[in-house]
Structures are given as C-alpha cells and as structure tokens.
mmCIF file of C-alpha atoms in Angstrom:
data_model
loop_
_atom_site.group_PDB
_atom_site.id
_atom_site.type_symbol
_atom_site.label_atom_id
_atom_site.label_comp_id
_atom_site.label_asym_id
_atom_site.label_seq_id
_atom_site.Cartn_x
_atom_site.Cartn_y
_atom_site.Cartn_z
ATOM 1 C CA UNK P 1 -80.459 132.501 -80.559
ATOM 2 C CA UNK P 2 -79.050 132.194 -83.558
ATOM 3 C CA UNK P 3 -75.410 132.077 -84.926
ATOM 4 C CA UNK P 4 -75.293 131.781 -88.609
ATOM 5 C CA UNK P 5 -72.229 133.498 -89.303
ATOM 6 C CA UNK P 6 -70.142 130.887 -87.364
ATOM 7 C CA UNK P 7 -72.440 128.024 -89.239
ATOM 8 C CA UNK P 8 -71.131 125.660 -91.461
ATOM 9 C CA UNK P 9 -72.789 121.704 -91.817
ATOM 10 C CA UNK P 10 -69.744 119.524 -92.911
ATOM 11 C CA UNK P 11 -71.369 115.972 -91.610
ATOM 12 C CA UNK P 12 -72.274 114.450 -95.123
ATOM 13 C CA UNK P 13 -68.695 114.868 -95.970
ATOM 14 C CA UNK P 14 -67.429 113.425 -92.567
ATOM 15 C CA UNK P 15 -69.901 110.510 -92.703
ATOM 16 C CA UNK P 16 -68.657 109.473 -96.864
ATOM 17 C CA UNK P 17 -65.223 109.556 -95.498
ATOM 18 C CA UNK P 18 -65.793 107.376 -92.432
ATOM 19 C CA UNK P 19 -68.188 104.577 -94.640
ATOM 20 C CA UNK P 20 -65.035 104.500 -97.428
ATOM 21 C CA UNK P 21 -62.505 103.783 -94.450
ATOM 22 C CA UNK P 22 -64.879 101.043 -93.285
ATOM 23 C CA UNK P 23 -65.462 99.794 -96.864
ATOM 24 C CA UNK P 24 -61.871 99.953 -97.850
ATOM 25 C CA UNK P 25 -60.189 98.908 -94.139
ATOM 26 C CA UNK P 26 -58.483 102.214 -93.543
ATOM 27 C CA UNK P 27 -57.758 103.381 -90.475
ATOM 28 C CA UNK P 28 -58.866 107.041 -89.704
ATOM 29 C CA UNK P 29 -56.802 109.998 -87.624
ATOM 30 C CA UNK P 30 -58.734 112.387 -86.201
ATOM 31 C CA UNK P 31 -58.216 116.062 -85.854
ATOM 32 C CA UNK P 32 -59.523 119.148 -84.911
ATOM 33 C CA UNK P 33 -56.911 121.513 -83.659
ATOM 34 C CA UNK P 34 -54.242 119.563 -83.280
ATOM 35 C CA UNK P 35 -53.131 121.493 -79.970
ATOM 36 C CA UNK P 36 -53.180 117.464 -78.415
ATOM 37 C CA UNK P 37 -50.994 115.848 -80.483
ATOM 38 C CA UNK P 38 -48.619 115.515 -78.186
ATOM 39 C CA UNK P 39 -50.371 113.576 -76.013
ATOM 40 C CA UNK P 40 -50.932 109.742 -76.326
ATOM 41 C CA UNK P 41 -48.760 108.273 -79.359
ATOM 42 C CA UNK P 42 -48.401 109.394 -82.836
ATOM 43 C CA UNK P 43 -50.873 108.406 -85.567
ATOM 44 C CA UNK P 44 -50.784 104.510 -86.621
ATOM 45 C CA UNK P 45 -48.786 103.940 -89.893
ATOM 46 C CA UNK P 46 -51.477 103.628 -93.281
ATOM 47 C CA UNK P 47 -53.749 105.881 -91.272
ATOM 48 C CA UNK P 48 -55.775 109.050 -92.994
ATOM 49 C CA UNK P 49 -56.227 112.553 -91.196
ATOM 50 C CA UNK P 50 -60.034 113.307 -91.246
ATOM 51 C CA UNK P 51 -60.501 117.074 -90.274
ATOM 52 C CA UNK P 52 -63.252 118.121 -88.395
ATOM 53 C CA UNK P 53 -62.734 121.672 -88.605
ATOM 54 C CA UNK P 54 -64.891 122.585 -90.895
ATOM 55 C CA UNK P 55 -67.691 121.014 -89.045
ATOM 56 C CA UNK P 56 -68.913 124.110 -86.626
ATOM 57 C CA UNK P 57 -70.756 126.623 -85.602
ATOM 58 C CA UNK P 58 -73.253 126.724 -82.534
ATOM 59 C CA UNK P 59 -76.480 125.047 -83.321
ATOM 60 C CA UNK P 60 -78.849 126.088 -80.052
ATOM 61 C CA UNK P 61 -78.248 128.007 -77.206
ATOM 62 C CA UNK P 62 -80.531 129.774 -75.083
ATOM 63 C CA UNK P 63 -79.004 131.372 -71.996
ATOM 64 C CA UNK P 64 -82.118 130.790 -69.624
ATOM 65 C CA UNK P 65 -81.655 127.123 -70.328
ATOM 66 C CA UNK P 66 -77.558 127.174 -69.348
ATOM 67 C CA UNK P 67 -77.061 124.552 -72.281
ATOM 68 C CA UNK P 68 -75.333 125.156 -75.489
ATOM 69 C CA UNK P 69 -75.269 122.198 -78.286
ATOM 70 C CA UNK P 70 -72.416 123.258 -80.586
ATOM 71 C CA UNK P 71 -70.314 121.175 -83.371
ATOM 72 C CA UNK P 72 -67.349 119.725 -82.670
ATOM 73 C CA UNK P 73 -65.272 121.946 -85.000
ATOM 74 C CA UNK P 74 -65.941 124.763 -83.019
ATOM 75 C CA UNK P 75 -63.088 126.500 -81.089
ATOM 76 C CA UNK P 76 -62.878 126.644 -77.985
ATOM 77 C CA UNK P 77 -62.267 130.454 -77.938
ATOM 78 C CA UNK P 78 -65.078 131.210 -80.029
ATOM 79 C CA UNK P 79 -67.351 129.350 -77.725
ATOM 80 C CA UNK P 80 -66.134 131.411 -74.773
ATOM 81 C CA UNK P 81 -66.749 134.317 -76.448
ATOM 82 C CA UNK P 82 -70.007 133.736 -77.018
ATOM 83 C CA UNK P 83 -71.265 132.179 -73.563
ATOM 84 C CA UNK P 84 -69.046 135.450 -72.034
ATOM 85 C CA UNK P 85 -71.313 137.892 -74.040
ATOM 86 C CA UNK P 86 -74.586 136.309 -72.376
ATOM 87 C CA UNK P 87 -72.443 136.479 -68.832
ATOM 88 C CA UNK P 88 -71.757 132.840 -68.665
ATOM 89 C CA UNK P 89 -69.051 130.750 -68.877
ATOM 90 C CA UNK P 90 -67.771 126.626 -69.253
ATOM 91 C CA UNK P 91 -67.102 125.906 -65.721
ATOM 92 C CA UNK P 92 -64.717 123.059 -66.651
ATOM 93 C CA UNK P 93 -62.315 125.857 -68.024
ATOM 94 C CA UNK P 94 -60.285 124.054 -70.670
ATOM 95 C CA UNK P 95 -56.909 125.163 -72.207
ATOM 96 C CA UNK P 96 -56.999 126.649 -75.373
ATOM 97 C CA UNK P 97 -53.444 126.098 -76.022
ATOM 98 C CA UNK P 98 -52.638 129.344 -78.827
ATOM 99 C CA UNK P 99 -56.673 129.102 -79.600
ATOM 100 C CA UNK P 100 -56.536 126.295 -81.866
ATOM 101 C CA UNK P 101 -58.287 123.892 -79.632
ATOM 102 C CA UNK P 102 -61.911 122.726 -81.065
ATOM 103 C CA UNK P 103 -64.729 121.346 -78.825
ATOM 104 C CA UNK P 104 -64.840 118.245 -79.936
ATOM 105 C CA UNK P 105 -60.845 118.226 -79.144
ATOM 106 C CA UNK P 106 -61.528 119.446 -75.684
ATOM 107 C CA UNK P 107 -64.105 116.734 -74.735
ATOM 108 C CA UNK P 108 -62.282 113.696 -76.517
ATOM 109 C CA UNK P 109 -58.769 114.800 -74.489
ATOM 110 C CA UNK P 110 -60.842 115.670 -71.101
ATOM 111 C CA UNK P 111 -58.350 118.009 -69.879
ATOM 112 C CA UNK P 112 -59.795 120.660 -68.039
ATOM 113 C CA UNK P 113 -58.376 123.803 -66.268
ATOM 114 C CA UNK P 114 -57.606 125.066 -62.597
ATOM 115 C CA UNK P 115 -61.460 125.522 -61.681
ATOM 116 C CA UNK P 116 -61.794 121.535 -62.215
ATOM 117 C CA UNK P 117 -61.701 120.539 -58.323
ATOM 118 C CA UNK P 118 -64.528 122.821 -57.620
ATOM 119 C CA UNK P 119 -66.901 123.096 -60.677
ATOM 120 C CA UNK P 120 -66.035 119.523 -62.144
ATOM 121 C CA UNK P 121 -64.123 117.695 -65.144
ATOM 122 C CA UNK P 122 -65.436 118.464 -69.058
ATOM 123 C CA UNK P 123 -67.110 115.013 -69.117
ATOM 124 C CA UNK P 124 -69.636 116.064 -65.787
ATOM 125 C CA UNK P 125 -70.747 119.089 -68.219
ATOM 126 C CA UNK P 126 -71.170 117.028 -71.505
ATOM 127 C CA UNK P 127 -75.044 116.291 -71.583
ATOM 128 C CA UNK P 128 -75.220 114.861 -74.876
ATOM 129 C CA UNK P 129 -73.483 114.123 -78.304
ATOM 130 C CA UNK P 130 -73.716 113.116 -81.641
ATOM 131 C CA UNK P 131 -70.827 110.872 -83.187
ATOM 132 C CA UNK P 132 -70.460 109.218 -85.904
ATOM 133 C CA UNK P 133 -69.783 105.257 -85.557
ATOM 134 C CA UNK P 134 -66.908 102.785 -87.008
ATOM 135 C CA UNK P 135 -69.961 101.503 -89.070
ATOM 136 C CA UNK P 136 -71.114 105.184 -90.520
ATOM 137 C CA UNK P 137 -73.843 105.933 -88.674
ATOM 138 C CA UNK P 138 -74.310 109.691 -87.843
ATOM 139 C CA UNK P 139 -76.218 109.059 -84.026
ATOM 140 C CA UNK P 140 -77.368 111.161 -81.124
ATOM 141 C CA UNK P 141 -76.560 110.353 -77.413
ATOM 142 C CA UNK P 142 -78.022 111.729 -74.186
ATOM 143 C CA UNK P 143 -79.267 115.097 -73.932
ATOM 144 C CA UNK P 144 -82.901 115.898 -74.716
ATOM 145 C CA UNK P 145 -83.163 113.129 -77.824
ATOM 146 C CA UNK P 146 -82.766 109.486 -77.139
ATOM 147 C CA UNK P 147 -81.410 107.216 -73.864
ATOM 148 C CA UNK P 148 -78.035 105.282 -74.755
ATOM 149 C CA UNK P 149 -77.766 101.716 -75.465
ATOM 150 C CA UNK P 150 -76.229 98.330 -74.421
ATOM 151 C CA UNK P 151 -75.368 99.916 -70.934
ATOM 152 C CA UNK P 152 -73.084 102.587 -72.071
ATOM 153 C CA UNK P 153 -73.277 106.082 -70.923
ATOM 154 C CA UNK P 154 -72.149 106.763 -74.290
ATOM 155 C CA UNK P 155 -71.954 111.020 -74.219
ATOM 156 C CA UNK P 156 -69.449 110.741 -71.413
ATOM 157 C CA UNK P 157 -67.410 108.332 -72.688
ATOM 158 C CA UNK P 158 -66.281 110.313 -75.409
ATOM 159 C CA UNK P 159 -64.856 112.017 -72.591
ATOM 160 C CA UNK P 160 -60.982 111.602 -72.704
ATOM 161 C CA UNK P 161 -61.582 109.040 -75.665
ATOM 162 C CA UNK P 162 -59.106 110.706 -77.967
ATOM 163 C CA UNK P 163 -61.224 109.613 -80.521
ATOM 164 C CA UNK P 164 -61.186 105.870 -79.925
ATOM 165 C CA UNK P 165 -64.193 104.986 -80.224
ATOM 166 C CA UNK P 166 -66.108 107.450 -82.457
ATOM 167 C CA UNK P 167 -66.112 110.454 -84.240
ATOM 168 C CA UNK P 168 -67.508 113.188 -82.467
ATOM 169 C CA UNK P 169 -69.630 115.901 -84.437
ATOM 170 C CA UNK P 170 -71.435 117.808 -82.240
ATOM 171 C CA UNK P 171 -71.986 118.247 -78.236
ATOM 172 C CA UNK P 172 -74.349 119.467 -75.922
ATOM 173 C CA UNK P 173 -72.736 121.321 -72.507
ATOM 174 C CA UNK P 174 -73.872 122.574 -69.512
ATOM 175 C CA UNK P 175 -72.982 126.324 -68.911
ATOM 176 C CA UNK P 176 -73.190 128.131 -65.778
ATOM 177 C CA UNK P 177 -73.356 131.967 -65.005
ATOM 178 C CA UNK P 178 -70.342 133.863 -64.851
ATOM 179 C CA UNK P 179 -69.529 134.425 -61.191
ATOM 180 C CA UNK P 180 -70.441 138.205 -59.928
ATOM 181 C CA UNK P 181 -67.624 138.449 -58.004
ATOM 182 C CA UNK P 182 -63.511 137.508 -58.657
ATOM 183 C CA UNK P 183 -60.504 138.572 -56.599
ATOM 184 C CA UNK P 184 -57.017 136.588 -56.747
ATOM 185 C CA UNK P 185 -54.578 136.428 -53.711
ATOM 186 C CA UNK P 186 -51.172 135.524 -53.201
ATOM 187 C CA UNK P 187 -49.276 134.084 -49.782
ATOM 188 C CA UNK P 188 -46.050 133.267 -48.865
ATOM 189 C CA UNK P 189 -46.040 130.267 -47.240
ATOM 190 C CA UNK P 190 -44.554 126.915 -47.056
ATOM 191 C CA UNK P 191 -46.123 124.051 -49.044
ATOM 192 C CA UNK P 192 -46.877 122.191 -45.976
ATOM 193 C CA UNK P 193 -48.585 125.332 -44.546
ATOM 194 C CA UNK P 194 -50.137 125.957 -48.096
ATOM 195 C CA UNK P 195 -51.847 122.877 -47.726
ATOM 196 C CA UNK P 196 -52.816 123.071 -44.189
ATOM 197 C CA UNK P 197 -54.345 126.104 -45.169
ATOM 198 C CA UNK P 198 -56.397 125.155 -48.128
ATOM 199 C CA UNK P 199 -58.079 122.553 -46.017
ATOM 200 C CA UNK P 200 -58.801 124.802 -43.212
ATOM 201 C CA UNK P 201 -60.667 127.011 -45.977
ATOM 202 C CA UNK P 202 -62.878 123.723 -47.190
ATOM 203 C CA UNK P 203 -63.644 123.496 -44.016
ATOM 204 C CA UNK P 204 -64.860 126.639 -43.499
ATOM 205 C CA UNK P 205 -66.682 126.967 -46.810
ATOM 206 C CA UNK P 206 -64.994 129.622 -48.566
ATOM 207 C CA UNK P 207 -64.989 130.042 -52.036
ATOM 208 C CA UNK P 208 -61.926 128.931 -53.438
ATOM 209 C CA UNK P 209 -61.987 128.129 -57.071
ATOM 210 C CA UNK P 210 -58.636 127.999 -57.585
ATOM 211 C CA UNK P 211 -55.174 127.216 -55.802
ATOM 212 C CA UNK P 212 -51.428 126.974 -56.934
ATOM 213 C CA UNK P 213 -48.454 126.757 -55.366
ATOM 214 C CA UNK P 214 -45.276 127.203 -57.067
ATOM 215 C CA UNK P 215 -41.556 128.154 -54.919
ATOM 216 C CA UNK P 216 -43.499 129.225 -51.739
ATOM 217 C CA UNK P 217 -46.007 131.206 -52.749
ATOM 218 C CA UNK P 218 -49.825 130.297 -52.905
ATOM 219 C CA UNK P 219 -52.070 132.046 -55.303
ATOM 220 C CA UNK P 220 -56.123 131.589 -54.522
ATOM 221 C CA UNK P 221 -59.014 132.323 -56.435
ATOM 222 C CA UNK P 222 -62.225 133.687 -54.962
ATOM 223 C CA UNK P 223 -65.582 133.764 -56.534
ATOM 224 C CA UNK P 224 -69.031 133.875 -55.819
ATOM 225 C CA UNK P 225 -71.007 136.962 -54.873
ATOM 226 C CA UNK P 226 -69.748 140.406 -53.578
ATOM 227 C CA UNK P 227 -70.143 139.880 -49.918
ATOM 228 C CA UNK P 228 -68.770 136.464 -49.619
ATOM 229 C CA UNK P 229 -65.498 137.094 -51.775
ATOM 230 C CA UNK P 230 -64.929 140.387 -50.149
ATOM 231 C CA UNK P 231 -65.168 138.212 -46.459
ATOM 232 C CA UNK P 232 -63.200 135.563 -47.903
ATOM 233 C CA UNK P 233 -59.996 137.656 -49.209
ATOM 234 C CA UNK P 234 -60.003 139.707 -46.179
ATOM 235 C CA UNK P 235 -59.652 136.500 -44.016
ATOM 236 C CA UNK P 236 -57.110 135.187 -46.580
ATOM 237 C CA UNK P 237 -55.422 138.269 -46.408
ATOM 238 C CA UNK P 238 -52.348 138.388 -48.949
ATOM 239 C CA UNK P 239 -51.837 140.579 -52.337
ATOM 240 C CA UNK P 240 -53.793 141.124 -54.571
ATOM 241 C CA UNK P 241 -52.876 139.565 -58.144
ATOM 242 C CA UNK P 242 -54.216 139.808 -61.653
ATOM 243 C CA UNK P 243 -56.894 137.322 -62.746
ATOM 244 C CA UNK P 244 -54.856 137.485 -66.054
ATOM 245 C CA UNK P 245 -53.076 134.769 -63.899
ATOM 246 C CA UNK P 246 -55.383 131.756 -63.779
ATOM 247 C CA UNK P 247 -55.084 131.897 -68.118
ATOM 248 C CA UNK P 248 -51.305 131.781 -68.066
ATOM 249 C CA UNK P 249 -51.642 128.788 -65.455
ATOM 250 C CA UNK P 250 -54.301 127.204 -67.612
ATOM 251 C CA UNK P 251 -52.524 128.079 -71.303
ATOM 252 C CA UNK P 252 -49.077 126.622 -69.297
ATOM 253 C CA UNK P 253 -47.674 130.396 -70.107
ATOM 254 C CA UNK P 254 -46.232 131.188 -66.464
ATOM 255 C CA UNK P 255 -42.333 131.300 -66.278
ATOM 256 C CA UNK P 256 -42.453 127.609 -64.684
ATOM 257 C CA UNK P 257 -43.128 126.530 -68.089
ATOM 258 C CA UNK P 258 -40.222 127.897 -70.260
ATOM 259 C CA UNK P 259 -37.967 125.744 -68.230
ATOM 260 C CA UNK P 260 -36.763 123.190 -71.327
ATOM 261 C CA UNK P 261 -36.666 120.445 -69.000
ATOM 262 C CA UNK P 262 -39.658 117.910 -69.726
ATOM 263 C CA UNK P 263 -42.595 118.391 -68.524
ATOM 264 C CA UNK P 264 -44.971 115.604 -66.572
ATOM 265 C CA UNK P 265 -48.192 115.720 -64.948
ATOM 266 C CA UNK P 266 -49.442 114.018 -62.053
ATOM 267 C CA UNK P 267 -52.246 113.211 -61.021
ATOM 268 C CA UNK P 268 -52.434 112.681 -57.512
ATOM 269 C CA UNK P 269 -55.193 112.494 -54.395
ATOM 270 C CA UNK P 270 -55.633 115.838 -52.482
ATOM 271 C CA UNK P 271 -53.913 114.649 -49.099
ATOM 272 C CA UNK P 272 -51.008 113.042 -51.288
ATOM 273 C CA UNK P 273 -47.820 113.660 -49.230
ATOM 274 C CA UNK P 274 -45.487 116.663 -50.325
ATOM 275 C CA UNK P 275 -42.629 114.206 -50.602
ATOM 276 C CA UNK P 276 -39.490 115.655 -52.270
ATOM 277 C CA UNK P 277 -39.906 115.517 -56.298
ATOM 278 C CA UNK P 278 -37.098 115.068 -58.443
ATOM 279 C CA UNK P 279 -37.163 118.301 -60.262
ATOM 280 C CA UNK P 280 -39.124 122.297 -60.124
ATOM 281 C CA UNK P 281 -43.075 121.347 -59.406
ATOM 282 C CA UNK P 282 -45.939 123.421 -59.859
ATOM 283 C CA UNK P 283 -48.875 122.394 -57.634
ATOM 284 C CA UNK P 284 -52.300 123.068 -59.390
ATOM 285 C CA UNK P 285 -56.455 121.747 -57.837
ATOM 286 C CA UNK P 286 -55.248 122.409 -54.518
ATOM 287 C CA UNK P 287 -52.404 120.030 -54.804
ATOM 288 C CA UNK P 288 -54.372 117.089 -56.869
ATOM 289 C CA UNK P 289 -52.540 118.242 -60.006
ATOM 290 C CA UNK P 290 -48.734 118.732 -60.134
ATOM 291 C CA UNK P 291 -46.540 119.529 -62.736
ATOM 292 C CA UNK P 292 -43.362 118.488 -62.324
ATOM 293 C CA UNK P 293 -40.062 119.191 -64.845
ATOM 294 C CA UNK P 294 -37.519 117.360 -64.879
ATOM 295 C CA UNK P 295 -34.618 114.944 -66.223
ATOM 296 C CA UNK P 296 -35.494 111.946 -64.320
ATOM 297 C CA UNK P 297 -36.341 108.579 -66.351
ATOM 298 C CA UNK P 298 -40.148 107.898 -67.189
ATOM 299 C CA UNK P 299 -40.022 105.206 -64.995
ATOM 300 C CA UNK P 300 -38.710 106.736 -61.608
ATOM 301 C CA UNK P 301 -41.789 109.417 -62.273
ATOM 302 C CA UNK P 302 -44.446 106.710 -62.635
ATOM 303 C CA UNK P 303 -42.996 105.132 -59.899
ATOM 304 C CA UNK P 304 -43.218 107.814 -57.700
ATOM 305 C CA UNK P 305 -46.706 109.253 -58.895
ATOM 306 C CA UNK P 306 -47.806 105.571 -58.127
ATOM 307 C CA UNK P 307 -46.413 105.047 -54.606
ATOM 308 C CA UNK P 308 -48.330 108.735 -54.337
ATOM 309 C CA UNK P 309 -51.820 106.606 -55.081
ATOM 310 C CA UNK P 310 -52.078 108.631 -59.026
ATOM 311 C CA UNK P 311 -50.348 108.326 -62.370
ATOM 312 C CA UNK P 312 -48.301 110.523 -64.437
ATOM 313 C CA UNK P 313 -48.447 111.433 -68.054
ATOM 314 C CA UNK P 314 -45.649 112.839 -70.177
ATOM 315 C CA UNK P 315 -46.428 116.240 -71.759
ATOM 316 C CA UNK P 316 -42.717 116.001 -73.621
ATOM 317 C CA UNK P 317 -43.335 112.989 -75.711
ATOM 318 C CA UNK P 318 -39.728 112.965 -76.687
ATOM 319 C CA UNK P 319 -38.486 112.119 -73.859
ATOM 320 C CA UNK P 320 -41.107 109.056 -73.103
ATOM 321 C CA UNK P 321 -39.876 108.025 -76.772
ATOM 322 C CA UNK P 322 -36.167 107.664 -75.534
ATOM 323 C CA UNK P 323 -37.685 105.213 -72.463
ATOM 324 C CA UNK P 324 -39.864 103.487 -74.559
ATOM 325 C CA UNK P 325 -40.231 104.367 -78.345
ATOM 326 C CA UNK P 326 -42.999 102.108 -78.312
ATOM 327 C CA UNK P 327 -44.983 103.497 -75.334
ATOM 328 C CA UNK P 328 -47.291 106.069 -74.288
ATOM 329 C CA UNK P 329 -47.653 109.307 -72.735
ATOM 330 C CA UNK P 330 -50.080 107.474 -70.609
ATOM 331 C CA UNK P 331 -49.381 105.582 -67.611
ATOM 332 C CA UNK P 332 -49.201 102.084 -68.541
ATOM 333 C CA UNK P 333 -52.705 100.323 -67.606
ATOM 334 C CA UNK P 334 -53.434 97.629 -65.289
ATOM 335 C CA UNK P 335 -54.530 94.203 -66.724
ATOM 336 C CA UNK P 336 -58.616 94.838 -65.708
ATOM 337 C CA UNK P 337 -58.564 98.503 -67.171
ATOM 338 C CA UNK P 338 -56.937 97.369 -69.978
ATOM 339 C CA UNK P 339 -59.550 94.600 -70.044
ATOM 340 C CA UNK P 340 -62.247 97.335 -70.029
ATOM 341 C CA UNK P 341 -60.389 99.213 -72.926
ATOM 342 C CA UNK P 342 -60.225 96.785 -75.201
ATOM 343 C CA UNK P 343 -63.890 95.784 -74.552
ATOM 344 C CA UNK P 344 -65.294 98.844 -75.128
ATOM 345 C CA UNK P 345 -63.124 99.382 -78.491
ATOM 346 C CA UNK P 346 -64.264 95.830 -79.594
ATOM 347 C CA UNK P 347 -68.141 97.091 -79.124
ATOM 348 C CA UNK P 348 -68.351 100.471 -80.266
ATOM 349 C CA UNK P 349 -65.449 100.258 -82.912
ATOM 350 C CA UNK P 350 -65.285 97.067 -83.817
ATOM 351 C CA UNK P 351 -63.189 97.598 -87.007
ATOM 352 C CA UNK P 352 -60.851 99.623 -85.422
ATOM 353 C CA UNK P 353 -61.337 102.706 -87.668
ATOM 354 C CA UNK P 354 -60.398 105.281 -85.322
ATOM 355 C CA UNK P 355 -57.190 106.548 -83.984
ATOM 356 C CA UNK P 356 -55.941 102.910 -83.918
ATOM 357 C CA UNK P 357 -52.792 102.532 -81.266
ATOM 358 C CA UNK P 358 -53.287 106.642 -80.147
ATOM 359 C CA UNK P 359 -53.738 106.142 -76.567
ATOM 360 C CA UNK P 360 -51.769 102.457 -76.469
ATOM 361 C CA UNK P 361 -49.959 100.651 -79.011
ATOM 362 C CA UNK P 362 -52.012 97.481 -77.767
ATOM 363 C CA UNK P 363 -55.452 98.842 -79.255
#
C-alpha cells in the first residue's frame, strides 16, 4: 500500500543538523510532539530543539504481513487510523495525549496503555529502526535489513530512551488484528476482592485485556472472539460500560484526573500488597500500574513504591522540582543501572549530542 499524501522525507535536513551539532559541540533537544515534556527533566542549558515532525508519513505496510515501517514524525493518531481501516490495531495501545504524540515520541518514552499486561510494552512490538547517530550516520537496525552490532539490541533500546542515545527517524512495528469481539464490565467490589478476582480469571483463562479499579468499582475488558467474550462477561456478570472508557483511562481524561493534586505513577509487581496510599489511587494492568495523587513529599512516595518492590515517577514535575530542583521525574537509579546508563551513552553517543541531562542530570 501506498500513502503518499501523508509522505514527506525530511532526513537530509535532520542528518545536516545533527553533523553541525557534532562539528560545532552543541547539544541537541529532541522533539516530536512534545506531549512528554513533562517527563524526565527539562532541556540542558545551550541545547537546540531539532523537530522531527516534519519527518513522516508511512513508508510500507501490508496488512497480510501485520508490520508497518513508518517515520518517526508520524502521529500516533494518524497511524491508528490507518491500521483501524485495514481492521488492525497497535496492541501496545499508547496515549495520544490531545493527538500530538508522534511515533518516534511513543517508542523513545515507552509508555504504553491499559492493554500492556496482556499484549506487551511498545518496545516487544518495535522490530526495527533507523536512527541517526551522535556521529551523523543515518543507520538501520533490526527488522528485515541488517543484525545489530557490538552486542546491542539496538531497535529496542530506543525503547524508553527519550532520545539519549540517538535520533530516531523511522520504525518498524508489529500490528495485530483488531479483536472481533469487545464488551466492558463494571463490579462493585472491594480492592482486595477486585484482586482476588482478577487472579481467579488468569487462572481460568479468560480474556481480560483490561482491568481498573478506582473507589470500589472494577471495570474489565473482554476481547477475543464472539463466543468466548460472550462466556466470559456472563460469568463476570456486572454492567455493561462504554468502551469509550478504556481512551479516557489511557488519555488520563476520567474524573480521577482533574483532581489538582500531583499526580505519580507506580510501578509495582501484580501481587504488590494493597497497603494504604497516602492520597486517591487509581489501579490500572490489573493492579501493576497505580496512579496515585497526592500531597505527600517525593520521597515518602519512592519510599513506599520501593518497599512495594517498583518505583514511582512524577507526572507533576513541579512538585519533584520543590524536593529536588535538580532531580528527576525518574526514580533515582541504583549504582549498577546507573553504571549501565552511562555505558551505553558513552558507546552509542559518545559526544553527548542528544538530550544531554533529560532523563538524569548525571548524563
């Protein structure tokens, strides 16, 4: 197939500006979107916004194949548009955030949506990409063209980069068919019984694709074919809801996020214990994921997300900035990730071109 009305080749352009950082030691910001910026820190002092937007358009897809190679200026939206249109869809489910959100945004932040427990993250989809390196070299990566080097799986590690190491130009995704068959329910139910539930389900093989729990009520998703979703929501039982509701969940558009209070996210293991939060929490991927407002102090939630076996991550960078106006949205790293980190900026980016300092003022 063929999309030249959403075409537009901007990589000459991207690759002159990335060799003149190099030649002249400037440090490069990357953007797409911008629907991230939030996230991380803010751009390094001296640095220079490349835009990638102007970079997209899909370059191959062909349904029967379920793989889509498309440039990272791409949005998100437009993307989904497309797939929906040949009845599939990205099972990762990423935010869109207002529809500014670009592809190659959505694989260098990672962040996928409330189908990630049961389909996977954006980085199992990625099958290949083409970056351009801290030197100015326009390569491919995975996918049908060449192996990586030196070791690296270098396609995935662009995955929830935030565009560290390289800048990304175009990707190549697994897609899957769009499930024949969707109904939403809704419990009421304790959050202890919530859970209890949901693992009595995985047991039993239904097809959940998507659980939250938010002031004792549990919404599932059911897909799959007609048959087995039809058994499934009749042994759930529960009301019926609108599947309008997994988007506000995954756009953070439900009433739970008005609140003004900040807003963190924790990542946690399944079986974490439903101990008391300090604050309104949202529980999202069958409890893995909760979202969690409140007024407490950044360290007190880090604390408690790690005594919980996960991290946290600030999603109101304002109030990390009054804890630490030096810090991160991240959860600080221990000494042999941070190890890693710097390792892997010190081979693949080696003059420190891009996004120096986004995801930790250290590197």
């Amino acid at each position: 197939m063929k999309y030249e009305e959403f075409q537009y080749d901007d990589s000459d352009r991207l690759i002159d500006a990335v060799a003149n950082a190099r030649a002249t030691q400037t440090a490069l910001s990357i953007r797409g979107g911008n629907t991230k910026a939030f996230l991380g820190r803010p751009r390094s002092k001296g640095a220079v916004e490349i835009d990638t937007r102007r970079h997209r358009g899909i370059v191959r897809y062909e349904p029967t194949e379920l793989v889509v190679t498309v440039r990272a200026g791409t949005p998100v939206g437009e993307l989904t548009k497309v797939l929906e249109a040949a009845g599939q869809i990205l099972p990762c489910e990423p935010p869109e955030f207002g529809g500014g959100a670009t592809v190659g945004g959505m694989v260098a932040s990672g962040l996928s949506g409330p189908r990630r427990p049961w389909s996977g993250a954006v980085r199992d989809f990625v099958l290949g990409c083409r970056v351009i390196t801290g030197e100015g070299k326009h390569l491919r990566f995975g996918g049908e063209v060449m192996k990586n080097v030196a070791g690296f799986d270098v396609s995935r590690l662009m995955a929830g980069s935030f565009g560290c190491l390289a800048l990304i130009t175009e990707v190549s995704l697994k897609v899957l068919p769009r499930p024949r068959a969707c109904q939403s329910r809704i419990l009421e139910l304790s959050a202890d019984a919530a859970m209890a539930e949901l693992r009595s389900w995985r047991r039993s093989a239904l097809p959940v694709t998507g659980a939250c729990f938010f002031e004792g009520r549990l919404v599932v998703r059911l897909e799959g074919g007609a048959g087995s979703v039809s058994a499934a929501a009749d042994r759930i039982g529960g009301e019926a809801v609108e599947q309008d509701f997994w988007k506000q969940l995954r756009e953070h558009e439900l009433p739970f996020f008005d609140d003004p209070l900040p807003l963190w996210r924790l990542s946690l293991p399944v079986g974490a214990p439903l101990s008391a939060l300090p604050g309104k929490a949202l529980l999202d991927w069958g409890g893995a994921q909760r979202w969690l407002k409140s007024v407490e102090d950044s360290g007190t939630i880090r604390r408690l997300a790690r005594e919980g076996g996960g991290h946290a991550v600030s999603y109101s960078p304002e109030a990390e900035a009054d804890f630490d106006p030096d810090g991160s949205s991240f959860a600080p790293l221990q000494s042999r990730l941070s190890h890693l980190h710097r390792a892997l900026k010190a081979r693949i980016d080696p003059n420190r071109v891009f996004n120096p300092g986004r995801l930790y003022a250290e590197f």
